C-alpha positions as a LaTeX table, in Angstrom:
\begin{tabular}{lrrr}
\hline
Residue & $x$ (\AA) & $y$ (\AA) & $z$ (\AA) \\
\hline
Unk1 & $-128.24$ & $-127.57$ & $-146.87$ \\
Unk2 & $-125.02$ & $-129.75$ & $-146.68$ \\
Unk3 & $-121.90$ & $-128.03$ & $-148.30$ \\
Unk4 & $-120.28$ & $-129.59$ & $-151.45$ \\
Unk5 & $-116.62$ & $-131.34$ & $-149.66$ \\
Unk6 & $-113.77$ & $-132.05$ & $-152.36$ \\
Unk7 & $-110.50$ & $-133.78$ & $-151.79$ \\
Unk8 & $-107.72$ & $-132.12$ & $-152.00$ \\
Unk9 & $-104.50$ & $-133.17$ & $-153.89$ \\
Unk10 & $-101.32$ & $-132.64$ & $-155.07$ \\
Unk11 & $-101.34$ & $-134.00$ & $-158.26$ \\
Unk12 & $-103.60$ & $-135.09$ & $-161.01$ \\
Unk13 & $-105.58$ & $-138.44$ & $-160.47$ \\
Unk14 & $-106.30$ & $-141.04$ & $-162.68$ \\
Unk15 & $-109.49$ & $-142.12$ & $-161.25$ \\
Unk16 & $-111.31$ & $-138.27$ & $-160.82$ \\
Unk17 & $-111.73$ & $-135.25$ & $-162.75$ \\
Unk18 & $-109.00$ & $-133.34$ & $-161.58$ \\
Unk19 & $-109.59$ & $-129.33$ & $-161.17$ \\
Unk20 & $-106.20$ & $-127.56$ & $-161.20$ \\
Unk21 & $-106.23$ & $-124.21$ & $-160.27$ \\
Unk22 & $-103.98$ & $-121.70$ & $-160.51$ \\
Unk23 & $-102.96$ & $-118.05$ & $-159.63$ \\
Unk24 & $-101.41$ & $-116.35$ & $-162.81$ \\
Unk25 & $-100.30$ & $-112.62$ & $-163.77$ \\
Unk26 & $-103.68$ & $-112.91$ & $-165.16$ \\
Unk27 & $-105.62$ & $-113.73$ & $-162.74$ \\
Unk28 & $-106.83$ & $-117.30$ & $-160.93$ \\
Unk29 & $-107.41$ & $-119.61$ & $-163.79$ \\
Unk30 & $-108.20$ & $-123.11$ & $-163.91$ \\
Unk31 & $-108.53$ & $-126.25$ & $-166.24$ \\
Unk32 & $-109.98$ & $-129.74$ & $-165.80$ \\
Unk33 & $-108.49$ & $-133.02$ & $-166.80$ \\
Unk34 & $-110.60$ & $-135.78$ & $-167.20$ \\
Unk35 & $-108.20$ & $-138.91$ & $-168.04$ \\
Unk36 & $-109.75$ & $-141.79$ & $-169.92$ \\
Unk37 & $-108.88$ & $-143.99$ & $-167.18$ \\
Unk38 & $-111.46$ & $-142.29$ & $-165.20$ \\
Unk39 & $-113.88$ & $-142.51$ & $-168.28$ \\
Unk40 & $-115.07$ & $-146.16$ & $-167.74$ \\
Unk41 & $-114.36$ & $-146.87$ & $-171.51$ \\
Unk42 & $-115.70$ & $-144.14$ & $-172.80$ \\
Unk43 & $-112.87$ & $-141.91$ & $-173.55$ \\
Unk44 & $-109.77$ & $-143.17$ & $-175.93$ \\
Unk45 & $-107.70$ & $-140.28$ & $-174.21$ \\
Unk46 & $-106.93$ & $-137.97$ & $-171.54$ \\
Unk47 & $-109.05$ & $-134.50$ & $-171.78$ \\
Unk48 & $-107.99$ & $-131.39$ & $-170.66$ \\
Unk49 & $-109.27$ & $-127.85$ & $-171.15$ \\
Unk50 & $-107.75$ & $-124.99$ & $-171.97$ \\
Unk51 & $-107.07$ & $-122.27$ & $-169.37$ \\
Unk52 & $-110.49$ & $-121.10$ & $-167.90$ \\
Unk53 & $-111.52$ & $-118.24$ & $-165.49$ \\
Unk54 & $-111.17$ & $-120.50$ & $-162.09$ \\
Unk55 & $-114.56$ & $-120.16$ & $-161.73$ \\
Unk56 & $-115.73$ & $-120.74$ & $-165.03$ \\
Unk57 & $-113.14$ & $-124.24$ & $-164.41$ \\
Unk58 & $-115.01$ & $-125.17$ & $-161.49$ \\
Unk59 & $-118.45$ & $-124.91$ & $-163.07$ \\
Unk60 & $-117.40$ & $-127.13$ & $-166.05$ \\
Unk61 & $-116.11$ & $-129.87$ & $-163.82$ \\
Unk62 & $-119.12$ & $-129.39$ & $-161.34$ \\
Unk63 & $-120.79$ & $-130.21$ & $-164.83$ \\
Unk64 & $-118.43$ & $-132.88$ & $-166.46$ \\
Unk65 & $-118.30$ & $-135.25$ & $-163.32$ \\
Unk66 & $-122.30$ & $-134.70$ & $-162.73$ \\
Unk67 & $-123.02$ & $-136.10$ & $-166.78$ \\
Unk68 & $-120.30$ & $-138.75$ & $-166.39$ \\
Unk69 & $-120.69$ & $-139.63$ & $-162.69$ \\
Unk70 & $-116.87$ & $-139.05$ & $-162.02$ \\
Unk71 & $-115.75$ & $-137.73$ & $-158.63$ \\
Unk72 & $-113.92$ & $-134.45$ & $-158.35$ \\
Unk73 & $-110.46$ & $-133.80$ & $-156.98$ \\
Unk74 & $-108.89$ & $-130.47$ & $-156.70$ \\
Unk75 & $-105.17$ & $-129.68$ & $-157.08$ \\
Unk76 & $-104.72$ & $-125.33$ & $-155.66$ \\
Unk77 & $-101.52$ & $-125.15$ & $-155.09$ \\
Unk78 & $-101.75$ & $-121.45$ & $-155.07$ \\
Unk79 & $-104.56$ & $-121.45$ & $-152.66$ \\
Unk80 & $-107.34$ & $-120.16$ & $-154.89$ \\
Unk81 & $-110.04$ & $-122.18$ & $-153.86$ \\
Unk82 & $-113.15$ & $-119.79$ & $-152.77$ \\
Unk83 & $-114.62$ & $-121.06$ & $-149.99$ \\
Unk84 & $-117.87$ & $-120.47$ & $-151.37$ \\
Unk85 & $-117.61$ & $-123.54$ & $-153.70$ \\
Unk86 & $-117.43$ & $-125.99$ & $-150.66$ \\
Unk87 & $-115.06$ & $-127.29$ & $-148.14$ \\
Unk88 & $-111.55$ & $-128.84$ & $-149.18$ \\
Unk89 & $-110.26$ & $-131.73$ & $-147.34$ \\
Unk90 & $-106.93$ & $-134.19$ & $-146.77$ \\
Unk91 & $-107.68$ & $-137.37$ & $-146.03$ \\
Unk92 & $-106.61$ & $-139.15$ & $-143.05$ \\
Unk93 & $-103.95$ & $-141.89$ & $-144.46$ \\
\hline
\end{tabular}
């Protein structure tokens, strides 16, 4: 079976669900943002959830861009991406 392969990047996008993730005294935690620019009409504002268990985060999205055919990005910039979820990638400019 082919391993799930998200982007990586550095900053929320307007055009995916962005998963930010992030390593806390907590814990890794996460949230998603799904802007309505990304929403194809259907959203009148930006979403974004609350701090989640990462993986908890990364379920929802999984979810979220599968019922509203949205691509995933993910922003770690505390390197808490399991690589159990998939492969992370830069693209090539």
């Amino acid at each position: 079976m082919t391993r799930n392969r998200f982007e990586q990047v550095s900053e929320v996008q307007t055009d995916a669900i962005t998963l930010v993730l992030k390593q806390g005294h907590d814990g890794a935690t996460g949230s998603v943002v799904f802007p309505a620019s990304a929403s194809g009409g259907r959203l009148s504002s930006d979403q974004v959830s609350g701090q989640l268990p990462a993986q908890d985060a990364y379920r929802g999205a999984i979810r979220l861009a599968n019922d509203m055919k949205v691509a995933i990005v993910v922003c770690d910039p505390d390197g808490v991406w399991k690589s159990e979820w998939g492969d992370l990638y830069h693209p090539i400019d």
